[in-house]
CSV table of N, CA, C and O in Angstrom, one decimal:
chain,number,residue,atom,x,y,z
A,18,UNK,N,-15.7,87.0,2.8
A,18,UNK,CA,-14.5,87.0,3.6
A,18,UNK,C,-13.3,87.5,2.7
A,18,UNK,O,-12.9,86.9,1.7
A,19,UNK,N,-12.8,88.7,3.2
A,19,UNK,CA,-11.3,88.8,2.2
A,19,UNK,C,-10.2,89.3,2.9
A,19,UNK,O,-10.3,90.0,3.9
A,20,UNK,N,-9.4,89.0,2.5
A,20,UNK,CA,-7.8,89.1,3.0
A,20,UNK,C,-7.6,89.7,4.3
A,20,UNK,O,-6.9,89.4,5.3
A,21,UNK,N,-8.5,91.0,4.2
A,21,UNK,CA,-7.8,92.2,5.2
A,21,UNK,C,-8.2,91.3,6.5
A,21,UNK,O,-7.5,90.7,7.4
A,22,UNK,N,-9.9,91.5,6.0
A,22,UNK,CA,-10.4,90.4,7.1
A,22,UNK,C,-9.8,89.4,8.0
A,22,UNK,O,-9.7,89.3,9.2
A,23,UNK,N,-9.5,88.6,6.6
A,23,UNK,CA,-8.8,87.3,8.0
A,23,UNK,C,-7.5,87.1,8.4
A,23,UNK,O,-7.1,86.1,9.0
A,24,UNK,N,-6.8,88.2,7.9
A,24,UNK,CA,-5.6,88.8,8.3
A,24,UNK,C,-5.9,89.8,9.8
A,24,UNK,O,-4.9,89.9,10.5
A,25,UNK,N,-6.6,90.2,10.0
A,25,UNK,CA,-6.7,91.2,11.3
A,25,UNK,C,-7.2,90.5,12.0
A,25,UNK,O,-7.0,90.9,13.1
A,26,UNK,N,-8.0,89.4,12.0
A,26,UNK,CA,-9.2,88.7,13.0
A,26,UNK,C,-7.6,87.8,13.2
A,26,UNK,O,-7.2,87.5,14.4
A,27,UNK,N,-7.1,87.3,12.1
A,27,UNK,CA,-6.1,85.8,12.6
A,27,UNK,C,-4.8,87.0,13.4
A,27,UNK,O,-4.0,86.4,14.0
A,28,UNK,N,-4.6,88.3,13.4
A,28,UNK,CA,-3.4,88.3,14.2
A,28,UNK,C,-4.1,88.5,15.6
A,28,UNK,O,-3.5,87.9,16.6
A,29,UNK,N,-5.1,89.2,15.9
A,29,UNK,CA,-5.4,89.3,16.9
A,29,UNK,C,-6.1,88.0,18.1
A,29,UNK,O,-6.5,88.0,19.3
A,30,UNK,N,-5.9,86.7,16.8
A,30,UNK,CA,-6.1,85.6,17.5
A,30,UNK,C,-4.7,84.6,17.8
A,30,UNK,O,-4.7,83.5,18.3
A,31,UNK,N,-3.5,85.4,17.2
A,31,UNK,CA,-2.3,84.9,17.2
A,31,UNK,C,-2.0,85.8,18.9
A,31,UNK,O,-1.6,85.0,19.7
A,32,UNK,N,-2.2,87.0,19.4
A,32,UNK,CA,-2.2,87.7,20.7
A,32,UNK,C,-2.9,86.3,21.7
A,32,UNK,O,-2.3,86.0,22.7
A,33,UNK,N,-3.7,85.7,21.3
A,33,UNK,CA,-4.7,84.6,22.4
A,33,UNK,C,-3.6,83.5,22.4
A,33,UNK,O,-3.5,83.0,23.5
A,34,UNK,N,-2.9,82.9,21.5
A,34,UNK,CA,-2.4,81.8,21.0
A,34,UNK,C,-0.9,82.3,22.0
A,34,UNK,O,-0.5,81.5,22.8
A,35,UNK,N,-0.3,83.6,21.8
A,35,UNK,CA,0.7,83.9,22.6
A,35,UNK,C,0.7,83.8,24.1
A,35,UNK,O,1.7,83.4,24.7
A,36,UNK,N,-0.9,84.4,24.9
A,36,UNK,CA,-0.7,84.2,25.8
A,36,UNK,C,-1.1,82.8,26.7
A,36,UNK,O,-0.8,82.5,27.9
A,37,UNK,N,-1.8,82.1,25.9
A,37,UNK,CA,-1.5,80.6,25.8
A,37,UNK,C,-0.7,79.7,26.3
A,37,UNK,O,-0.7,78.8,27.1
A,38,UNK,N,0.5,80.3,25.1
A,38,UNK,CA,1.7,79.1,25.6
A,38,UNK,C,2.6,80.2,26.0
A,38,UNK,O,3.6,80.2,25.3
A,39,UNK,N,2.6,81.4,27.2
A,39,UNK,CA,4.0,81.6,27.6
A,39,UNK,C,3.0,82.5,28.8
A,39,UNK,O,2.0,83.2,28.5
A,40,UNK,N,3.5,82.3,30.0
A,40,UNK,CA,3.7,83.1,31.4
A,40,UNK,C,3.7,84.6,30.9
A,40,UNK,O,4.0,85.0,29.9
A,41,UNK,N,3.2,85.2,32.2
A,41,UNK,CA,3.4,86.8,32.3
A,41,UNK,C,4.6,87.5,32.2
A,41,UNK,O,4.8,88.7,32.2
A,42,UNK,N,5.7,86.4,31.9
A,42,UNK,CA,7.7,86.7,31.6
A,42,UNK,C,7.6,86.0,30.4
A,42,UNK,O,8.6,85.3,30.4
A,43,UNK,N,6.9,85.8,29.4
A,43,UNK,CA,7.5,85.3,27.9
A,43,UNK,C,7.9,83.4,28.5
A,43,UNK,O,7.9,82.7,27.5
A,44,UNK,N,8.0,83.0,29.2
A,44,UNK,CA,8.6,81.7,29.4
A,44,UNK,C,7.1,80.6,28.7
A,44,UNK,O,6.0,81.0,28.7
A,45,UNK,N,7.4,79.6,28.4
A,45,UNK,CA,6.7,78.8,27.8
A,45,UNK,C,5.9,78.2,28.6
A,45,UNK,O,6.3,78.4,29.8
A,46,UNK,N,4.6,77.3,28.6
A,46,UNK,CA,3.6,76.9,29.8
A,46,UNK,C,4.4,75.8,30.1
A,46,UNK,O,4.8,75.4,31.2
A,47,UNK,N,4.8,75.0,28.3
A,47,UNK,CA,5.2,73.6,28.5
A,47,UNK,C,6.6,73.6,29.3
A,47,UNK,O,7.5,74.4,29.0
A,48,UNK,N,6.9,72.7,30.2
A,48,UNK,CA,8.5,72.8,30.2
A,48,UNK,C,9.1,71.3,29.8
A,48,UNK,O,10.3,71.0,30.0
A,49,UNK,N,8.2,70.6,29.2
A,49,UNK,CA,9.2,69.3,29.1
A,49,UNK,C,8.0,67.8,29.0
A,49,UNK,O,6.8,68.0,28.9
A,50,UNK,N,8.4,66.6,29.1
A,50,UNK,CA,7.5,65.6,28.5
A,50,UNK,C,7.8,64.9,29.7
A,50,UNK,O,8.8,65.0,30.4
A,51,UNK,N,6.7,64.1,29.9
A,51,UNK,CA,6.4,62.9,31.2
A,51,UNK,C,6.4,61.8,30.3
A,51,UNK,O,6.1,61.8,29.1
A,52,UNK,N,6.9,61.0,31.0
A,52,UNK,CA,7.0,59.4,30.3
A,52,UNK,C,5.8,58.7,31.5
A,52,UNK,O,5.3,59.3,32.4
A,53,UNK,N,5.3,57.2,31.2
A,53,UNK,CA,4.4,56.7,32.0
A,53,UNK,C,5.3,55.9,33.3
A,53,UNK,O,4.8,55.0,33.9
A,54,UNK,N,6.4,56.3,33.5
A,54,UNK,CA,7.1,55.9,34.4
A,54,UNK,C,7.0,57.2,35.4
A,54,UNK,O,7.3,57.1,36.6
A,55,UNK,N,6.7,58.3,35.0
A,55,UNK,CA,7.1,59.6,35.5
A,55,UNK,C,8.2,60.3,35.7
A,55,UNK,O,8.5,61.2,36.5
A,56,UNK,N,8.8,59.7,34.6
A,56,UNK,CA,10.4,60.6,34.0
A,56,UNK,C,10.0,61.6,33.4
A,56,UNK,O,9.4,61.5,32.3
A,57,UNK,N,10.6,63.1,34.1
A,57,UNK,CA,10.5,64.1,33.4
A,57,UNK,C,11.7,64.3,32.2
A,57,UNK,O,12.9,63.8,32.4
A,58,UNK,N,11.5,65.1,31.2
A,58,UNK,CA,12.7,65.0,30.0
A,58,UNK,C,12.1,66.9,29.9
A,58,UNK,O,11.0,67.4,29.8
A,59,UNK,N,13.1,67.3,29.8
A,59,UNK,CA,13.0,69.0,29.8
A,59,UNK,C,13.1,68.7,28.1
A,59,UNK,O,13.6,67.6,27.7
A,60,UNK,N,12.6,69.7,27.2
A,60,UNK,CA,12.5,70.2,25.9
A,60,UNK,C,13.7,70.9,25.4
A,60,UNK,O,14.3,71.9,25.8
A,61,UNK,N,14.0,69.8,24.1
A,61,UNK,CA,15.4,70.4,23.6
A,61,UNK,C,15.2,72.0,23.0
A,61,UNK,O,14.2,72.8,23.1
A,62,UNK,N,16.3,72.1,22.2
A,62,UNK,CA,16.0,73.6,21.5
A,62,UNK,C,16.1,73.3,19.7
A,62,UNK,O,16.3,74.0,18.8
A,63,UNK,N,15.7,72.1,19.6
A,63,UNK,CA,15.7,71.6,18.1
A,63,UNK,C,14.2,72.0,17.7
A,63,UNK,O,13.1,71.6,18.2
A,64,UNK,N,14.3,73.2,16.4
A,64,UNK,CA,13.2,73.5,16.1
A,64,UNK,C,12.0,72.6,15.4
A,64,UNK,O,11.0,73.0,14.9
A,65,UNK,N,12.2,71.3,15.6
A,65,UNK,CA,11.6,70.3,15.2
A,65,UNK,C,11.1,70.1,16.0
A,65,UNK,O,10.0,70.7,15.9
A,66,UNK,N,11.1,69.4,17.4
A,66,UNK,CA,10.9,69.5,18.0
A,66,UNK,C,9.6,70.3,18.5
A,66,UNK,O,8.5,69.9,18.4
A,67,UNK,N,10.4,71.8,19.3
A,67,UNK,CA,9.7,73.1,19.5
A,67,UNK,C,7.9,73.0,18.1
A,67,UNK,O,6.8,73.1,18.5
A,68,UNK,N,8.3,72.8,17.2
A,68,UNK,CA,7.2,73.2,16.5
A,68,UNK,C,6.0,72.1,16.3
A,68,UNK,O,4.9,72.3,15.9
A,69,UNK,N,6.6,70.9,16.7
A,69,UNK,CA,5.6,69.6,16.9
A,69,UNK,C,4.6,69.7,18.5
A,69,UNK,O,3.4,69.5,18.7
A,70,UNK,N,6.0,70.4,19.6
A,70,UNK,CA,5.1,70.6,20.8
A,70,UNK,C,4.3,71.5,20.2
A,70,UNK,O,3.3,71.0,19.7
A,71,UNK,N,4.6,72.9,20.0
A,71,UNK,CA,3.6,74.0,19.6
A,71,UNK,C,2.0,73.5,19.0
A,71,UNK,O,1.0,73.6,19.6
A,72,UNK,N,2.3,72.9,17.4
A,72,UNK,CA,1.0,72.5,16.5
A,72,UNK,C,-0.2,71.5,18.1
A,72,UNK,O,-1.4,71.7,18.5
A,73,UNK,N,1.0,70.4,18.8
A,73,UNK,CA,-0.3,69.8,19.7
A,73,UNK,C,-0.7,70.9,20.5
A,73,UNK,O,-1.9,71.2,20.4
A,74,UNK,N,-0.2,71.6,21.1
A,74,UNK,CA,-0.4,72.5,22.3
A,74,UNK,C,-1.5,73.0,21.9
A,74,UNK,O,-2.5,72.8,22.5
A,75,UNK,N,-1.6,73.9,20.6
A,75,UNK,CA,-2.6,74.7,20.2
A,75,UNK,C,-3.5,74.8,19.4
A,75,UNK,O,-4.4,75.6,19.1
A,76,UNK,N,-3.2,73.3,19.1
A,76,UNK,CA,-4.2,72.4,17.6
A,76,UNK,C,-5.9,73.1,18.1
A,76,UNK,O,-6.5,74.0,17.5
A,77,UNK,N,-6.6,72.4,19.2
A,77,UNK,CA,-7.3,72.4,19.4
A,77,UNK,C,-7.9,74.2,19.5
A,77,UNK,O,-9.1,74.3,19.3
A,78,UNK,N,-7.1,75.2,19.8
A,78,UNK,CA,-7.7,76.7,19.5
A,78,UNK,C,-7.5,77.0,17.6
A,78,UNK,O,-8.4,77.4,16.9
A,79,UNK,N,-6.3,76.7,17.3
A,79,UNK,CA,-6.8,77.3,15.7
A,79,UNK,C,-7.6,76.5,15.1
A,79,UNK,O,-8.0,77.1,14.1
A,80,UNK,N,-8.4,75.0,15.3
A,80,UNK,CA,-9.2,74.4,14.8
A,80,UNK,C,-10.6,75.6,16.1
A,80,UNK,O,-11.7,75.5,15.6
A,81,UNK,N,-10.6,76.0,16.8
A,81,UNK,CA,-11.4,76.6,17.2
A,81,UNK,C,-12.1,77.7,16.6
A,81,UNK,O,-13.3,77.8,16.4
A,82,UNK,N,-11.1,78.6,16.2
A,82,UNK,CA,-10.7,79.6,15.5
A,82,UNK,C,-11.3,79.6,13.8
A,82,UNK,O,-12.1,80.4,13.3
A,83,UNK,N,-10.9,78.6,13.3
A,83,UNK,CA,-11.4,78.2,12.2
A,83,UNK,C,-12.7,78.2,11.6
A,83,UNK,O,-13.1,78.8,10.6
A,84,UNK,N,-13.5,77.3,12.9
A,84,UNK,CA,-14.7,76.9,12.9
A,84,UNK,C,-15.7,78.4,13.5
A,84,UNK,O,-16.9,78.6,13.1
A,85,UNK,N,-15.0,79.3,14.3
A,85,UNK,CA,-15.5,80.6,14.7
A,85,UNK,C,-16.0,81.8,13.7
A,85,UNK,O,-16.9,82.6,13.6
A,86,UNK,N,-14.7,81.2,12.8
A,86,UNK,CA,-15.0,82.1,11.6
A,86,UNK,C,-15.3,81.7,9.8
A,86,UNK,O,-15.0,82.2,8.8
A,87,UNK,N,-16.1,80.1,10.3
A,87,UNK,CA,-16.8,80.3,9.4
A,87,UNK,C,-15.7,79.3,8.8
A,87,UNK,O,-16.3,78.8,7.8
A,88,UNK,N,-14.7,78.7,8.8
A,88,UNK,CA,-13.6,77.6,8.1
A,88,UNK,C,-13.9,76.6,8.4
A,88,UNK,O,-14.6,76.3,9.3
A,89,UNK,N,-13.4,75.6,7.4
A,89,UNK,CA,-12.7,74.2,8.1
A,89,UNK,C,-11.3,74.1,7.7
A,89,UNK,O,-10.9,74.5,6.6
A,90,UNK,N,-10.6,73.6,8.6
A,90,UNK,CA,-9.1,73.4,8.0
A,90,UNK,C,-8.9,71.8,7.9
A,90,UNK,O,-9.2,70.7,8.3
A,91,UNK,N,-8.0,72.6,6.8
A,91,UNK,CA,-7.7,71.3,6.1
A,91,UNK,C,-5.7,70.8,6.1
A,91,UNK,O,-4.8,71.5,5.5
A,92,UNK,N,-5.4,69.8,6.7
A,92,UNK,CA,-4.2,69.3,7.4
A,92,UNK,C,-3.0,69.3,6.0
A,92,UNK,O,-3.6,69.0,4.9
A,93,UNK,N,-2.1,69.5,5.9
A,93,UNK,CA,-1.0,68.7,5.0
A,93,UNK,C,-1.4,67.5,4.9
A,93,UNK,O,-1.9,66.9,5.9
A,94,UNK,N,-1.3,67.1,3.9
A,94,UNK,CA,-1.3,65.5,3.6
A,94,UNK,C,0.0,64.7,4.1
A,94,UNK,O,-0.1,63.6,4.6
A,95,UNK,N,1.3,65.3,4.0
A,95,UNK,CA,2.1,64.5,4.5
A,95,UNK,C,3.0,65.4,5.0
A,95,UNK,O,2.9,66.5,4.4
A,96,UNK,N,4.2,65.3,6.0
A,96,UNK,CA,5.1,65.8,6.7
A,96,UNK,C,5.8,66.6,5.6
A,96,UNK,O,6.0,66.2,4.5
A,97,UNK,N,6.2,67.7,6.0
A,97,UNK,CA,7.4,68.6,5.7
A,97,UNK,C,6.2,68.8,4.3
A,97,UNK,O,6.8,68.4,3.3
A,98,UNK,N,5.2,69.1,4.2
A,98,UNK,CA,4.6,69.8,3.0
A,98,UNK,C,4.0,71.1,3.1
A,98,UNK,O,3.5,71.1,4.3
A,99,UNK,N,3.6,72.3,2.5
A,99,UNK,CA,3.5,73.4,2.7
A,99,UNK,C,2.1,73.2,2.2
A,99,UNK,O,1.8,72.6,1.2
A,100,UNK,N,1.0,73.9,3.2
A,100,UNK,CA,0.8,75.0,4.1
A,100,UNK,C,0.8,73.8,5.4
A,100,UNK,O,0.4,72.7,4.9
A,101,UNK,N,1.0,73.8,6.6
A,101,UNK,CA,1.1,73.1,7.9
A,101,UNK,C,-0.7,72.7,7.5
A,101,UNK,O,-1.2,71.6,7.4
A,102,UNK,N,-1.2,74.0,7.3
A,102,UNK,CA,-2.8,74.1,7.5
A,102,UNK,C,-3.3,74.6,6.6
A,102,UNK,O,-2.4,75.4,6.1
A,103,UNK,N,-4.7,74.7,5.8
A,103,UNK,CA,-5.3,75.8,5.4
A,103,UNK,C,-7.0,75.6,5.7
A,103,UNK,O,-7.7,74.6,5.9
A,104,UNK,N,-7.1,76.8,5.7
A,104,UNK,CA,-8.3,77.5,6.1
A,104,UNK,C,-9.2,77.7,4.5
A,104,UNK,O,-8.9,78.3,3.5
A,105,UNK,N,-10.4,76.9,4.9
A,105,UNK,CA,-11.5,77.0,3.6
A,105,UNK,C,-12.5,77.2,3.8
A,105,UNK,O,-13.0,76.4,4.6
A,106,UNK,N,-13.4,78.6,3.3
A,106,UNK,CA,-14.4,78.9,3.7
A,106,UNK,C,-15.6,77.5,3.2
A,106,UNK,O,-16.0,76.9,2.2
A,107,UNK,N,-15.8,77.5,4.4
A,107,UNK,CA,-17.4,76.8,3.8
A,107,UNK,C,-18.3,77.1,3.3
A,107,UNK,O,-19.1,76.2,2.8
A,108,UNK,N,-18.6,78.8,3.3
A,108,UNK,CA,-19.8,78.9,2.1
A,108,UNK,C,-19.3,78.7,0.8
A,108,UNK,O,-20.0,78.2,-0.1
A,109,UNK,N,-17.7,79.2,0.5
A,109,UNK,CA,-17.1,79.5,-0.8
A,109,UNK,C,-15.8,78.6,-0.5
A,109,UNK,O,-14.8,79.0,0.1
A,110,UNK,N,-16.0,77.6,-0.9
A,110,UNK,CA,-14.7,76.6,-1.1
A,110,UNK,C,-13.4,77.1,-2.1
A,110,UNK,O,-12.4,76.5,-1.9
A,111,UNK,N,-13.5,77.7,-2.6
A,111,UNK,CA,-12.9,79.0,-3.8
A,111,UNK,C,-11.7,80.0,-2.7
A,111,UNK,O,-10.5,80.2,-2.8
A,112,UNK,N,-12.4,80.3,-2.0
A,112,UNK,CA,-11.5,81.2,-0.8
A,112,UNK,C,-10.9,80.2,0.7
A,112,UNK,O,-11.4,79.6,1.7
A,113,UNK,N,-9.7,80.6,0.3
A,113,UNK,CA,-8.3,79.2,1.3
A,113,UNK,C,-7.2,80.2,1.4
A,113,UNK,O,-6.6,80.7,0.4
A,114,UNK,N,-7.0,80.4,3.1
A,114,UNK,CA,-6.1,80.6,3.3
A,114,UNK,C,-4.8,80.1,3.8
A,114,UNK,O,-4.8,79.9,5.0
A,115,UNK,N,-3.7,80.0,3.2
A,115,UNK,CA,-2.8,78.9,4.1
A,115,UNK,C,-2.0,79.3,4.9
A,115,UNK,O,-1.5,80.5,5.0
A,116,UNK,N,-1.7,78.0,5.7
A,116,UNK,CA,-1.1,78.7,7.4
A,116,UNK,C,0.4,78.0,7.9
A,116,UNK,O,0.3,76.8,7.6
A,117,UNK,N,1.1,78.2,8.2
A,117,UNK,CA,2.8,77.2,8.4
A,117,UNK,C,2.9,77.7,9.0
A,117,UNK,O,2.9,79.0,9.1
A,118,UNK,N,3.3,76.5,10.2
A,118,UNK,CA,3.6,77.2,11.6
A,118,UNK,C,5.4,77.4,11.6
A,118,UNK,O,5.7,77.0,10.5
A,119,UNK,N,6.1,77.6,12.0
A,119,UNK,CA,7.6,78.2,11.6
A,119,UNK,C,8.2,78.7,13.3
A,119,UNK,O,7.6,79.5,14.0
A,120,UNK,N,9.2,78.1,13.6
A,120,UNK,CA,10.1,77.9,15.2
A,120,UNK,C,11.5,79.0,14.6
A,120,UNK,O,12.2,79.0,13.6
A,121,UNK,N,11.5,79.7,15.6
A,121,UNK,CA,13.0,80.2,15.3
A,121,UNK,C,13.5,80.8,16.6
A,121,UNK,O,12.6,80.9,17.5
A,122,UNK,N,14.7,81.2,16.9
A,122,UNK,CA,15.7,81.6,18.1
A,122,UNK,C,15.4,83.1,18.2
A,122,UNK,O,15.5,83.9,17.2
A,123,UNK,N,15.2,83.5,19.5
A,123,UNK,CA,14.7,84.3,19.9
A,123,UNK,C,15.6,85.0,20.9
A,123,UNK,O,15.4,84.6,22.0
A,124,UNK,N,16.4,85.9,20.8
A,124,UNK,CA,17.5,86.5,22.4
A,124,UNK,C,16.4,87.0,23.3
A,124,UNK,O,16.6,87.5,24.4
């Protein structure tokens, strides 16, 4: 596995990941959080936020993803540490690629 590789295979699975979380108009699937009372709370625009919903939303396809092509990923050990994720091949533990997921404002 080398660079080019899982550079073209991962953007073309970032296209799957896009239409995932946003409608045929760009709008997001999530619109907001249920409480067990059934209080809806719409989603602030704090990119902390935004990028904690994102990682749950989609955890379970890049761990899919991963496993498709031959990885396991492996988590941050603790908050706010770099890479969010990385990706290690399992025949060759030697080749890791890392992944940070990253929120920004969009017109």
């Amino acid at each position: 596995m080398n660079k080019q590789i899982f550079e073209k295979s991962f953007k073309r699975f970032l296209t799957v990941l896009q239409k995932y979380v946003s409608d045929e108009s760009d709008f997001w699937t999530i619109k907001g959080f249920i409480d067990i009372n059934k209080n809806l709370y719409t989603i602030s625009s704090d990119t902390k936020i935004i990028s904690k919903i994102l990682e749950i939303h989609i955890f379970h396809l890049i761990n899919k993803f991963a496993k498709d092509m031959g990885f396991k990923m492996e988590l941050a050990k603790e908050q706010n540490y770099y890479p969010d994720m990385s990706f290690v091949l399992k025949k060759d533990v030697n080749i890791k690629f890392a992944v940070d997921i990253k929120t920004s404002y969009r017109d």
